[in-house]
mmCIF file of C-alpha atoms in Angstrom:
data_model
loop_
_atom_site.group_PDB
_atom_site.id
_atom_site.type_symbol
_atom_site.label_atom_id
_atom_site.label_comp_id
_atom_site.label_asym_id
_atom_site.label_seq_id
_atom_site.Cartn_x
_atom_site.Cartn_y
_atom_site.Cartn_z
ATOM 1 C CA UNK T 1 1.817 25.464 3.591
ATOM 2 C CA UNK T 2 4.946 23.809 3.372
ATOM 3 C CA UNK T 3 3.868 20.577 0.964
ATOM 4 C CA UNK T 4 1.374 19.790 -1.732
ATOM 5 C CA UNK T 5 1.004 15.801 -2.828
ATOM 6 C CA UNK T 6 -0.621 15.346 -6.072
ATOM 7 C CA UNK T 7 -2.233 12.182 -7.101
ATOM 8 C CA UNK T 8 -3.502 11.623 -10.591
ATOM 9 C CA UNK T 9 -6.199 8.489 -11.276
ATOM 10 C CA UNK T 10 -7.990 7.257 -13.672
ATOM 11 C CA UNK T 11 -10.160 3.634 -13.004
ATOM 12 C CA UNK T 12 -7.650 3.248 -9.819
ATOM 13 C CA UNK T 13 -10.559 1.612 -7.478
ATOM 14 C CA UNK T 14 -8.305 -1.730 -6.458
ATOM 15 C CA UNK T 15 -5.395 0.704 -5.856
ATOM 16 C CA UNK T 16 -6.126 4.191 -4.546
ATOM 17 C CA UNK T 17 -7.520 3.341 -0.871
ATOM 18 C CA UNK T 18 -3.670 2.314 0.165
ATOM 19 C CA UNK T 19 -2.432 5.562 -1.715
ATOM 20 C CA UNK T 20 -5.014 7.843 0.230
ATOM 21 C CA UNK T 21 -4.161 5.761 3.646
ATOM 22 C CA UNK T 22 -0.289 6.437 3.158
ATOM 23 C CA UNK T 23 -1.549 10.125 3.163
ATOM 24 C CA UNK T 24 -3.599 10.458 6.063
ATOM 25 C CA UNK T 25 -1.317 8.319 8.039
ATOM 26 C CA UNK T 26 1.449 10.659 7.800
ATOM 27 C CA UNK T 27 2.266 12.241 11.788
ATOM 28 C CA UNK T 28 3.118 15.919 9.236
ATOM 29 C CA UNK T 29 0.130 17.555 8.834
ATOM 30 C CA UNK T 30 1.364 20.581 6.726
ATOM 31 C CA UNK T 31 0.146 19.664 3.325
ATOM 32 C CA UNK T 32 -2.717 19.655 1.100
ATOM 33 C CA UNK T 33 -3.887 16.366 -0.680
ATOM 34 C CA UNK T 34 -4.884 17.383 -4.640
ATOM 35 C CA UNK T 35 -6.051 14.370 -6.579
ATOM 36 C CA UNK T 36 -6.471 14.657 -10.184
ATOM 37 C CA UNK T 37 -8.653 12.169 -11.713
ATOM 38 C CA UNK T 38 -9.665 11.292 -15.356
ATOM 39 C CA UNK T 39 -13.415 10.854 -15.279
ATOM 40 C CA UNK T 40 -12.876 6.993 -13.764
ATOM 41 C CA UNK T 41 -15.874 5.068 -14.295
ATOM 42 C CA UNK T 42 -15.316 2.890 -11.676
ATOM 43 C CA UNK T 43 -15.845 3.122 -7.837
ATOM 44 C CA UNK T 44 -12.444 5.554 -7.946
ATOM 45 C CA UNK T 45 -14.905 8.888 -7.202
ATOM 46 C CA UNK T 46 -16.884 6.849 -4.283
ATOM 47 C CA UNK T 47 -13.667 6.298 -2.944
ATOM 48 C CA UNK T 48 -12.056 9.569 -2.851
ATOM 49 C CA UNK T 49 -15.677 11.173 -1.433
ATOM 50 C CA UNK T 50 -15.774 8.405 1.397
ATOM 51 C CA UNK T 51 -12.180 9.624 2.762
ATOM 52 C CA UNK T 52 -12.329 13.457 2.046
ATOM 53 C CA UNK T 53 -14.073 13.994 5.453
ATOM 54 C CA UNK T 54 -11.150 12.471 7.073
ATOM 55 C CA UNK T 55 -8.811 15.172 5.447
ATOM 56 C CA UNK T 56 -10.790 17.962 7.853
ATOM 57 C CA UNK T 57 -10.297 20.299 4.467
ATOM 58 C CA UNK T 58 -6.875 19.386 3.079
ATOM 59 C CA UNK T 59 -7.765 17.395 0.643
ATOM 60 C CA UNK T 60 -8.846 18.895 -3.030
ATOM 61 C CA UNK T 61 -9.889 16.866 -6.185
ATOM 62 C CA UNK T 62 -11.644 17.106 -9.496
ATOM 63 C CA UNK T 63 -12.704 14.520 -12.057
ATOM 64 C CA UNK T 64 -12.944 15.129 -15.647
ATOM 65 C CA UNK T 65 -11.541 14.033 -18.764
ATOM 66 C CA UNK T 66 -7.674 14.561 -19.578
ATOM 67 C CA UNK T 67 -5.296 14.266 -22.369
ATOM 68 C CA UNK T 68 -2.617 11.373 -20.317
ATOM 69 C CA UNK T 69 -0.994 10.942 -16.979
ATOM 70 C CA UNK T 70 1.138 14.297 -17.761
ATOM 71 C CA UNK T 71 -1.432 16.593 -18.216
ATOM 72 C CA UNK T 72 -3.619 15.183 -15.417
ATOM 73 C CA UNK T 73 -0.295 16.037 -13.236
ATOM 74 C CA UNK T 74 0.282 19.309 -14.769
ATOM 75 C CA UNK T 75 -3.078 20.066 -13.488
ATOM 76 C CA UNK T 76 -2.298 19.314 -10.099
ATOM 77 C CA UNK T 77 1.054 20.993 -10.153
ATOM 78 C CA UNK T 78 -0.419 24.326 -11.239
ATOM 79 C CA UNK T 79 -3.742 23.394 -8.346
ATOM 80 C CA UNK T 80 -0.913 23.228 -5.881
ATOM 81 C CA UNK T 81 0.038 25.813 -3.189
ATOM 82 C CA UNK T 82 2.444 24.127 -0.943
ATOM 83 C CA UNK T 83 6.478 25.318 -1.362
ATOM 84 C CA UNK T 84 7.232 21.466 -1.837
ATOM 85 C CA UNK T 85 5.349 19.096 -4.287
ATOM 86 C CA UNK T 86 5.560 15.585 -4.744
ATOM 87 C CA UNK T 87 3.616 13.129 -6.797
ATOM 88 C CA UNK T 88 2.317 9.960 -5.538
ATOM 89 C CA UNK T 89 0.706 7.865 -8.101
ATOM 90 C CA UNK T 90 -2.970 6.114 -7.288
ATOM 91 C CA UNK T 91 -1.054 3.123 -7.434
ATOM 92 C CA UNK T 92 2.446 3.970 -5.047
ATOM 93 C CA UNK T 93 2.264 4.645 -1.398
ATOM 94 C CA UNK T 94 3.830 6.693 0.881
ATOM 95 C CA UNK T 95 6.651 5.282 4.074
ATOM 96 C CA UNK T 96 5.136 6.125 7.479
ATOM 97 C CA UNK T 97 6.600 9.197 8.156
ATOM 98 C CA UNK T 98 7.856 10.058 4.916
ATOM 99 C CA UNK T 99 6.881 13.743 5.279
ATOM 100 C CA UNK T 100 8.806 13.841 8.294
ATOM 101 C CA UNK T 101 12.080 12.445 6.622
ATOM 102 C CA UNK T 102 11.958 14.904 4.018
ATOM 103 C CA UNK T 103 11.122 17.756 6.467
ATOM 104 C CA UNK T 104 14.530 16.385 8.543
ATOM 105 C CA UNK T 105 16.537 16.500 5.357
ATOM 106 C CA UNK T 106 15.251 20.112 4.496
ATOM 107 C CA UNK T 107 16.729 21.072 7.644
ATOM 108 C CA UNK T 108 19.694 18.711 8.246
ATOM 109 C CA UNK T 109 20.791 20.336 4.563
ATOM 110 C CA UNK T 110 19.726 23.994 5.579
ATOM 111 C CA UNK T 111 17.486 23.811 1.992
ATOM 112 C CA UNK T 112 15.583 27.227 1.688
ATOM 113 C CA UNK T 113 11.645 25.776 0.578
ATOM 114 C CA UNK T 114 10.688 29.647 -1.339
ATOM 115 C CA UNK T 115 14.272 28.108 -3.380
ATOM 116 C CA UNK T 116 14.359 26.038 -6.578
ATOM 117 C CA UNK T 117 15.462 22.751 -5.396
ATOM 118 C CA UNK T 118 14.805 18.661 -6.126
ATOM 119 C CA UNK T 119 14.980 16.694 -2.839
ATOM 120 C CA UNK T 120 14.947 12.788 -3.946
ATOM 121 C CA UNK T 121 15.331 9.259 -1.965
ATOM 122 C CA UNK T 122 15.448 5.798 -2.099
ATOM 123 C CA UNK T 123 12.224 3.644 -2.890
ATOM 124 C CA UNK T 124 10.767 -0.155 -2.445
ATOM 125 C CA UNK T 125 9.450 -1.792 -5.420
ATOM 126 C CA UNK T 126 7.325 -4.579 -5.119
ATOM 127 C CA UNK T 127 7.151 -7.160 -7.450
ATOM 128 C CA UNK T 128 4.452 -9.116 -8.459
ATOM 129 C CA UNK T 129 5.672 -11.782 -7.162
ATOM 130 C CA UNK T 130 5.654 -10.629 -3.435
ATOM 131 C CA UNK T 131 9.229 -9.870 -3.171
ATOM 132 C CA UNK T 132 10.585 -6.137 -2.796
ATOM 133 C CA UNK T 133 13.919 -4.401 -3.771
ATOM 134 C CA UNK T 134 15.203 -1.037 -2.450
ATOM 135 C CA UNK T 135 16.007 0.547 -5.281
ATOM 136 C CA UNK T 136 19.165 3.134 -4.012
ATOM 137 C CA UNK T 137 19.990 5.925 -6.081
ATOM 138 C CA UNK T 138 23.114 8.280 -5.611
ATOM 139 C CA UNK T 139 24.289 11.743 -7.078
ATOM 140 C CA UNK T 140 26.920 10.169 -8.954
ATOM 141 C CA UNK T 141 24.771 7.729 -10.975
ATOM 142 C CA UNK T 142 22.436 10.520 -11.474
ATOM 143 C CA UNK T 143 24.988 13.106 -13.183
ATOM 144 C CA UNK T 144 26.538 9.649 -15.161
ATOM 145 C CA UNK T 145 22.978 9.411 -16.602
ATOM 146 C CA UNK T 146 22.377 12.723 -17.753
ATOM 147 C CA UNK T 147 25.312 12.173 -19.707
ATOM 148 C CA UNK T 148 23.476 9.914 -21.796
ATOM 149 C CA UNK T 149 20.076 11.628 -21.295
ATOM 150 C CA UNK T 150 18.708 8.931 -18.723
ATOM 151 C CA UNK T 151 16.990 9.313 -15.266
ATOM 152 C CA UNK T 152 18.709 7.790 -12.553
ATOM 153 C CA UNK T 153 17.136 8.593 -9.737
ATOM 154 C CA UNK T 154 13.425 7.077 -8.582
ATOM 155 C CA UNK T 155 10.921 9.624 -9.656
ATOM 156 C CA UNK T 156 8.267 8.045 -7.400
ATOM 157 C CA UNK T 157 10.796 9.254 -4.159
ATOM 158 C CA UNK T 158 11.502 13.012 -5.547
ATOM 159 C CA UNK T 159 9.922 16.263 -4.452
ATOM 160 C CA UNK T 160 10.216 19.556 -6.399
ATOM 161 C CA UNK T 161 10.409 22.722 -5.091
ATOM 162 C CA UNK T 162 7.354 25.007 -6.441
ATOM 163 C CA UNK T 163 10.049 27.671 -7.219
ATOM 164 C CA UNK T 164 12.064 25.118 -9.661
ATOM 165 C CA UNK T 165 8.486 24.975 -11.358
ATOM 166 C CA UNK T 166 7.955 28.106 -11.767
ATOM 167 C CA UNK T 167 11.260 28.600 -13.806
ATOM 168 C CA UNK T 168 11.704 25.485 -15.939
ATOM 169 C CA UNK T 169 7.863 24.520 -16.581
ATOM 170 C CA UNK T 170 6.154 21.991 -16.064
ATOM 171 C CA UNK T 171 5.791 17.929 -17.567
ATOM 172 C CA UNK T 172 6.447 18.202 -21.506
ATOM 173 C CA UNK T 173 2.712 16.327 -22.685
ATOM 174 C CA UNK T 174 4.218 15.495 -26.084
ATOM 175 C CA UNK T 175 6.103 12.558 -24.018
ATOM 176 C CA UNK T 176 3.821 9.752 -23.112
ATOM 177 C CA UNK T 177 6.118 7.803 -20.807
ATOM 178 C CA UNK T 178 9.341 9.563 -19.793
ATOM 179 C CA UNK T 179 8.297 13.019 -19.400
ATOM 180 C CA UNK T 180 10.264 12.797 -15.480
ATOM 181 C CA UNK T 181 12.894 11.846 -17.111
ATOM 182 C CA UNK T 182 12.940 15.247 -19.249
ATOM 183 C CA UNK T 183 11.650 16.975 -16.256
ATOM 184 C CA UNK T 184 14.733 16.208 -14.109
ATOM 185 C CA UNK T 185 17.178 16.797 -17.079
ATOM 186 C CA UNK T 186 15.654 20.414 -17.434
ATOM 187 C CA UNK T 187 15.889 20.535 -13.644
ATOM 188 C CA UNK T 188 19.379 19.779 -13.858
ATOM 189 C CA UNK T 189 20.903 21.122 -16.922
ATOM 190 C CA UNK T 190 19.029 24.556 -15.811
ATOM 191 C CA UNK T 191 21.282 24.333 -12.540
ATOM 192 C CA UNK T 192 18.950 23.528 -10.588
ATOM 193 C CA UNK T 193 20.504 21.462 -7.022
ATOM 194 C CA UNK T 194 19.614 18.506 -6.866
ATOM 195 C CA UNK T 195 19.988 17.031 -3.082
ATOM 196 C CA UNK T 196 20.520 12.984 -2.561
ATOM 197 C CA UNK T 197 19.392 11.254 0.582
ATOM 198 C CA UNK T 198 19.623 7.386 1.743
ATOM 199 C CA UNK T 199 16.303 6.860 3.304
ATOM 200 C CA UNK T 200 13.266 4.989 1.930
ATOM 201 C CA UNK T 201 10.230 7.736 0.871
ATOM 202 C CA UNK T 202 7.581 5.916 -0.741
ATOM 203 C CA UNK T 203 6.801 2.529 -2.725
ATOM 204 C CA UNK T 204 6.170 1.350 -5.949
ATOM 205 C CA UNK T 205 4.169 -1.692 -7.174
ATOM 206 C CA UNK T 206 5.099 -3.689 -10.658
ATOM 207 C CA UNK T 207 3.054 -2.921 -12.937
ATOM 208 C CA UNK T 208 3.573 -0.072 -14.654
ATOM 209 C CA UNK T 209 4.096 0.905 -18.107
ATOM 210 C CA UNK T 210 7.152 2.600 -17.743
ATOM 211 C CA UNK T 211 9.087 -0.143 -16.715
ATOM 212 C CA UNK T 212 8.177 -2.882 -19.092
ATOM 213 C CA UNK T 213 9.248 -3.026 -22.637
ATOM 214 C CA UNK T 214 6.996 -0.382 -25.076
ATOM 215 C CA UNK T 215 7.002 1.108 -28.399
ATOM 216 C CA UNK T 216 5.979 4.097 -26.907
ATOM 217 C CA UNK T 217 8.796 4.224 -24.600
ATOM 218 C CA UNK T 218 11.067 3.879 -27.728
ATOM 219 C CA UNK T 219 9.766 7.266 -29.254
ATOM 220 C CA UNK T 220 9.999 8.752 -26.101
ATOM 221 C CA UNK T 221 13.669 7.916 -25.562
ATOM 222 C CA UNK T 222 13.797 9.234 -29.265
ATOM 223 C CA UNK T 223 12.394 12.370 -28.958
ATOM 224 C CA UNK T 224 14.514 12.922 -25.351
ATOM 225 C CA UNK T 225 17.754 12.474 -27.204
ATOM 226 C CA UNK T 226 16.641 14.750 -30.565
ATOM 227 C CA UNK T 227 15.985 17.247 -28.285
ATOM 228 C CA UNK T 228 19.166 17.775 -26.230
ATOM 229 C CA UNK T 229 21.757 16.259 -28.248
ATOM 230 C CA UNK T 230 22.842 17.856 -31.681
ATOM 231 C CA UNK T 231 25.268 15.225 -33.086
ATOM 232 C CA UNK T 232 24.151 13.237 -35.268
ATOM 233 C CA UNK T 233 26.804 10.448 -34.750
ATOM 234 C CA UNK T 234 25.985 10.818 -30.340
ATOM 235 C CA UNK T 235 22.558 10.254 -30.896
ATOM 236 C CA UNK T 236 23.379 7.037 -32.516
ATOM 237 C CA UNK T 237 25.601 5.846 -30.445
ATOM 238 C CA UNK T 238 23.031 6.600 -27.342
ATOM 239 C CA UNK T 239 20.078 5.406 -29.175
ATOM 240 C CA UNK T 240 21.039 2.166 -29.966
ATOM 241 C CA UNK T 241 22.583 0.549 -26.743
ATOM 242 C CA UNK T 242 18.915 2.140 -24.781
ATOM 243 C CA UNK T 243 17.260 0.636 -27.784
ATOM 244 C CA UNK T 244 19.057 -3.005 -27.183
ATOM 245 C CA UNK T 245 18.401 -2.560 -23.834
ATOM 246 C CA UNK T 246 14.858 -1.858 -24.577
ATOM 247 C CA UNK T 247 14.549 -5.606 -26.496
ATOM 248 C CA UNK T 248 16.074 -7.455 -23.346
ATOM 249 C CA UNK T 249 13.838 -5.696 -21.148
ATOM 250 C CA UNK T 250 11.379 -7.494 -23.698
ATOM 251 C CA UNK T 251 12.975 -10.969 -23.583
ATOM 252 C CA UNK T 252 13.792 -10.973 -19.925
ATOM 253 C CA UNK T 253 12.073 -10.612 -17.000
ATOM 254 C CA UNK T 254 11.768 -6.947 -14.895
ATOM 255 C CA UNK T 255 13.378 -8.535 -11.598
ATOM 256 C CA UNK T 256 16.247 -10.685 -12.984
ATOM 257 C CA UNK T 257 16.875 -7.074 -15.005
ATOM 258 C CA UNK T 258 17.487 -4.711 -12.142
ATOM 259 C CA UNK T 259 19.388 -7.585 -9.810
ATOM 260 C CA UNK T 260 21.920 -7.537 -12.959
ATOM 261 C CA UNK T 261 21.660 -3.735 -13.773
ATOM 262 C CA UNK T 262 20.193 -2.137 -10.786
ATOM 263 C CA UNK T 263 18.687 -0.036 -13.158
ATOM 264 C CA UNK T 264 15.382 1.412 -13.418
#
Protein backbone atom coordinates (compact mmCIF):
# COMPACT_ATOMS: atom_id res chain seq x y z
CA UNK A 1 0.00 0.00 0.00
CA UNK A 2 1.14 3.26 -0.80
CA UNK A 3 0.72 5.09 2.92
CA UNK A 4 0.83 4.14 6.55
CA UNK A 5 -0.45 7.00 9.28
CA UNK A 6 0.68 6.34 12.69
CA UNK A 7 -0.96 7.77 15.68
CA UNK A 8 0.49 7.42 19.12
CA UNK A 9 -1.97 8.14 22.43
CA UNK A 10 -1.88 7.98 25.66
CA UNK A 11 -5.21 9.41 27.92
CA UNK A 12 -6.20 11.28 24.44
CA UNK A 13 -10.19 10.69 25.03
CA UNK A 14 -11.17 14.70 24.53
CA UNK A 15 -8.85 14.66 21.48
CA UNK A 16 -8.56 11.49 19.40
CA UNK A 17 -12.27 11.25 17.87
CA UNK A 18 -11.32 14.47 15.50
CA UNK A 19 -7.83 12.75 14.78
CA UNK A 20 -9.57 9.34 13.77
CA UNK A 21 -12.42 11.48 11.75
CA UNK A 22 -9.61 13.41 9.73
CA UNK A 23 -8.62 9.75 8.80
CA UNK A 24 -11.62 8.18 7.66
CA UNK A 25 -12.70 11.28 5.94
CA UNK A 26 -9.92 11.21 3.60
CA UNK A 27 -11.49 10.49 -0.40
CA UNK A 28 -7.56 8.19 -0.62
CA UNK A 29 -8.20 5.03 0.56
CA UNK A 30 -4.66 3.48 0.11
CA UNK A 31 -3.41 3.44 3.61
CA UNK A 32 -3.47 1.64 6.77
CA UNK A 33 -4.40 3.46 10.11
CA UNK A 34 -1.75 2.06 13.06
CA UNK A 35 -2.44 3.66 16.40
CA UNK A 36 -0.05 3.19 19.11
CA UNK A 37 -1.35 3.74 22.47
CA UNK A 38 0.21 3.80 26.02
CA UNK A 39 -2.14 1.77 28.18
CA UNK A 40 -4.66 5.09 28.47
CA UNK A 41 -6.84 4.69 31.31
CA UNK A 42 -9.35 6.71 30.06
CA UNK A 43 -12.19 6.18 27.48
CA UNK A 44 -9.10 6.45 24.67
CA UNK A 45 -9.46 2.31 24.00
CA UNK A 46 -13.52 2.62 23.85
CA UNK A 47 -12.90 5.08 21.39
CA UNK A 48 -10.57 3.56 19.03
CA UNK A 49 -12.83 0.02 19.26
CA UNK A 50 -16.11 2.09 18.47
CA UNK A 51 -14.50 3.42 15.02
CA UNK A 52 -12.33 0.36 13.95
CA UNK A 53 -15.41 -1.18 12.20
CA UNK A 54 -15.60 1.84 10.12
CA UNK A 55 -11.93 1.24 8.86
CA UNK A 56 -13.42 -2.18 6.97
CA UNK A 57 -9.73 -3.67 8.13
CA UNK A 58 -7.28 -0.79 7.69
CA UNK A 59 -7.00 0.20 10.79
CA UNK A 60 -4.38 -1.63 13.38
CA UNK A 61 -3.70 -0.70 17.10
CA UNK A 62 -2.28 -1.98 20.33
CA UNK A 63 -2.29 -0.64 23.87
CA UNK A 64 0.34 -1.25 26.33
CA UNK A 65 2.78 0.51 28.30
CA UNK A 66 5.74 2.55 26.58
CA UNK A 67 8.86 4.29 27.44
CA UNK A 68 7.60 8.22 25.78
CA UNK A 69 6.00 9.56 22.68
CA UNK A 70 9.27 8.32 20.64
CA UNK A 71 9.21 4.92 21.35
CA UNK A 72 5.40 4.61 21.12
CA UNK A 73 6.14 6.04 17.39
CA UNK A 74 9.02 3.88 16.76
CA UNK A 75 6.61 1.16 17.31
CA UNK A 76 4.36 2.22 14.77
CA UNK A 77 7.03 3.04 12.28
CA UNK A 78 8.49 -0.46 12.41
CA UNK A 79 4.21 -1.86 12.51
CA UNK A 80 4.01 0.05 9.28
CA UNK A 81 3.86 -1.36 5.70
CA UNK A 82 2.87 1.45 3.52
CA UNK A 83 5.96 3.09 1.13
CA UNK A 84 4.94 6.55 2.75
CA UNK A 85 4.49 7.20 6.56
CA UNK A 86 3.32 10.06 8.30
CA UNK A 87 2.53 10.74 11.90
CA UNK A 88 -0.52 12.37 13.07
CA UNK A 89 -0.61 12.98 16.70
CA UNK A 90 -4.02 12.01 18.85
CA UNK A 91 -4.23 15.54 19.23
CA UNK A 92 -3.54 17.08 15.25
CA UNK A 93 -5.86 16.43 12.42
CA UNK A 94 -5.62 15.82 9.04
CA UNK A 95 -6.91 18.69 5.83
CA UNK A 96 -9.72 17.06 3.82
CA UNK A 97 -7.96 15.60 1.21
CA UNK A 98 -4.63 15.75 2.50
CA UNK A 99 -3.73 12.27 1.16
CA UNK A 100 -4.70 13.40 -2.10
CA UNK A 101 -2.36 16.56 -2.04
CA UNK A 102 0.51 14.59 -1.17
CA UNK A 103 -0.34 11.84 -3.73
CA UNK A 104 -0.51 15.05 -6.46
CA UNK A 105 2.86 16.25 -5.29
CA UNK A 106 4.40 12.64 -5.55
CA UNK A 107 3.49 12.82 -9.04
CA UNK A 108 3.64 16.52 -10.04
CA UNK A 109 7.54 15.97 -8.68
CA UNK A 110 7.93 12.46 -10.43
CA UNK A 111 9.08 11.20 -6.56
CA UNK A 112 9.80 7.35 -6.80
CA UNK A 113 7.70 5.99 -3.25
CA UNK A 114 10.27 2.40 -3.03
CA UNK A 115 12.98 5.86 -2.82
CA UNK A 116 14.29 7.54 0.34
CA UNK A 117 12.58 10.77 0.33
CA UNK A 118 10.84 13.53 2.99
CA UNK A 119 7.76 15.15 1.38
CA UNK A 120 6.71 18.16 3.89
CA UNK A 121 3.93 21.13 3.79
CA UNK A 122 2.50 23.88 5.33
CA UNK A 123 0.26 23.51 8.58
CA UNK A 124 -2.60 25.53 10.69
CA UNK A 125 -2.03 25.98 14.26
CA UNK A 126 -4.70 26.79 16.40
CA UNK A 127 -4.37 28.69 19.30
CA UNK A 128 -6.07 28.50 22.33
CA UNK A 129 -7.51 31.33 21.90
CA UNK A 130 -9.57 30.41 18.71
CA UNK A 131 -7.42 32.09 16.27
CA UNK A 132 -5.21 30.05 13.65
CA UNK A 133 -1.88 30.82 11.80
CA UNK A 134 -0.53 29.02 8.69
CA UNK A 135 2.60 28.31 9.61
CA UNK A 136 4.67 28.30 5.87
CA UNK A 137 7.85 26.67 5.71
CA UNK A 138 10.34 26.82 2.66
CA UNK A 139 13.60 24.89 1.58
CA UNK A 140 15.64 27.78 2.21
CA UNK A 141 14.72 28.32 5.89
CA UNK A 142 15.05 24.69 6.29
CA UNK A 143 18.84 24.31 5.02
CA UNK A 144 19.49 27.97 7.12
CA UNK A 145 18.39 25.91 10.18
CA UNK A 146 20.37 22.97 9.89
CA UNK A 147 23.11 25.26 9.96
CA UNK A 148 22.49 25.86 13.44
CA UNK A 149 21.04 22.38 14.16
CA UNK A 150 17.26 23.59 14.22
CA UNK A 151 14.09 22.19 12.48
CA UNK A 152 12.47 24.45 10.26
CA UNK A 153 10.01 22.82 8.72
CA UNK A 154 6.45 21.64 10.55
CA UNK A 155 6.96 18.09 11.56
CA UNK A 156 3.20 17.62 12.05
CA UNK A 157 2.92 18.27 7.82
CA UNK A 158 6.00 15.81 6.81
CA UNK A 159 5.86 12.29 5.45
CA UNK A 160 8.88 9.94 5.27
CA UNK A 161 9.54 7.60 2.84
CA UNK A 162 9.82 3.90 4.46
CA UNK A 163 13.08 3.55 2.42
CA UNK A 164 14.72 6.81 4.21
CA UNK A 165 13.84 4.67 7.42
CA UNK A 166 15.26 1.91 6.64
CA UNK A 167 18.74 3.63 6.12
CA UNK A 168 19.03 6.33 8.77
CA UNK A 169 16.89 4.65 11.72
CA UNK A 170 14.42 5.52 13.37
CA UNK A 171 13.39 8.45 16.42
CA UNK A 172 16.61 8.67 18.79
CA UNK A 173 14.48 7.76 22.46
CA UNK A 174 17.29 9.38 24.47
CA UNK A 175 15.57 12.83 23.24
CA UNK A 176 12.38 13.56 25.04
CA UNK A 177 11.17 16.51 22.99
CA UNK A 178 13.07 17.18 19.75
CA UNK A 179 13.80 13.84 18.53
CA UNK A 180 12.09 15.24 14.74
CA UNK A 181 14.24 17.65 14.91
CA UNK A 182 17.31 15.05 14.95
CA UNK A 183 15.31 12.89 12.73
CA UNK A 184 15.19 15.42 9.86
CA UNK A 185 18.88 16.53 10.43
CA UNK A 186 19.94 12.76 9.93
CA UNK A 187 17.50 12.80 7.02
CA UNK A 188 19.25 15.59 5.62
CA UNK A 189 22.83 15.53 6.43
CA UNK A 190 22.60 11.68 5.14
CA UNK A 191 21.49 13.26 1.67
CA UNK A 192 18.47 12.40 1.86
CA UNK A 193 15.92 14.97 -0.65
CA UNK A 194 13.96 16.70 1.00
CA UNK A 195 10.87 18.06 -1.29
CA UNK A 196 8.95 21.53 -0.19
CA UNK A 197 5.35 22.14 -1.10
CA UNK A 198 2.90 25.27 -0.38
CA UNK A 199 -0.27 23.57 0.51
CA UNK A 200 -1.87 23.11 3.95
CA UNK A 201 -1.57 19.06 5.15
CA UNK A 202 -2.77 18.81 8.53
CA UNK A 203 -3.38 20.94 11.86
CA UNK A 204 -2.05 21.47 15.04
CA UNK A 205 -3.71 22.57 18.32
CA UNK A 206 -1.70 24.72 21.21
CA UNK A 207 -0.91 22.84 23.62
CA UNK A 208 1.88 20.97 23.34
CA UNK A 209 5.01 20.56 25.13
CA UNK A 210 7.24 21.18 22.48
CA UNK A 211 6.34 24.52 21.89
CA UNK A 212 6.22 26.08 25.29
CA UNK A 213 9.21 26.89 27.34
CA UNK A 214 10.85 23.43 29.16
CA UNK A 215 13.84 22.29 30.90
CA UNK A 216 13.61 19.32 29.08
CA UNK A 217 13.64 20.99 25.84
CA UNK A 218 16.91 22.71 27.03
CA UNK A 219 18.80 19.27 27.35
CA UNK A 220 17.43 18.26 24.31
CA UNK A 221 18.72 21.22 22.31
CA UNK A 222 21.96 20.30 24.34
CA UNK A 223 22.40 16.98 23.51
CA UNK A 224 21.34 17.88 19.52
CA UNK A 225 24.22 20.28 19.31
CA UNK A 226 26.97 17.83 21.35
CA UNK A 227 26.18 15.47 18.97
CA UNK A 228 26.77 17.07 15.54
CA UNK A 229 28.91 19.89 16.26
CA UNK A 230 32.63 19.36 17.46
CA UNK A 231 33.74 22.93 18.32
CA UNK A 232 33.72 23.78 21.36
CA UNK A 233 33.55 27.61 20.77
CA UNK A 234 30.22 26.79 17.87
CA UNK A 235 28.43 25.06 20.36
CA UNK A 236 28.54 28.08 22.49
CA UNK A 237 27.79 30.40 20.31
CA UNK A 238 24.56 28.17 19.13
CA UNK A 239 23.63 27.24 22.56
CA UNK A 240 23.23 30.36 24.02
CA UNK A 241 21.12 32.57 21.57
CA UNK A 242 18.45 29.01 21.43
CA UNK A 243 18.91 29.14 25.15
CA UNK A 244 17.83 33.10 25.33
CA UNK A 245 15.35 32.32 23.07
CA UNK A 246 14.21 29.54 25.21
CA UNK A 247 13.65 32.26 28.39
CA UNK A 248 11.47 34.64 26.10
CA UNK A 249 9.51 31.85 24.95
CA UNK A 250 9.08 31.70 28.90
CA UNK A 251 8.29 35.40 29.47
CA UNK A 252 6.21 35.90 26.39
CA UNK A 253 3.40 34.52 25.05
CA UNK A 254 3.45 31.48 22.10
CA UNK A 255 1.34 33.71 19.54
CA UNK A 256 2.91 37.20 19.93
CA UNK A 257 6.32 34.81 19.48
CA UNK A 258 5.76 33.36 16.06
CA UNK A 259 3.89 36.77 14.60
CA UNK A 260 7.50 38.35 15.49
CA UNK A 261 9.66 35.25 14.57
CA UNK A 262 7.51 33.07 12.50
CA UNK A 263 9.28 30.50 14.11
CA UNK A 264 8.28 27.29 15.45
Amino acid sequence: MRYSIITVSYNSEKTIERTIKSILAQSEKDYEYIIVDGASKDYTVKLIKQYEPLFEGRLRWISEPDKGIYNAMNKGISMAKGDVIGIVNSDDWLETDALITISEAINTLRINTKSSFVLTGWMKFHYKDGSVQVIKRTYEQFLSGTKKYDMYLNHPATWVSSEAYKGIGYFDENIKILADNDLMLRLHFNKIPFHFISVVITNMADGGVSNHFSTIRLKDRKMIINKYEKSIINKLYLLVPYYIKELVKWILPLKLIRKIKNVK
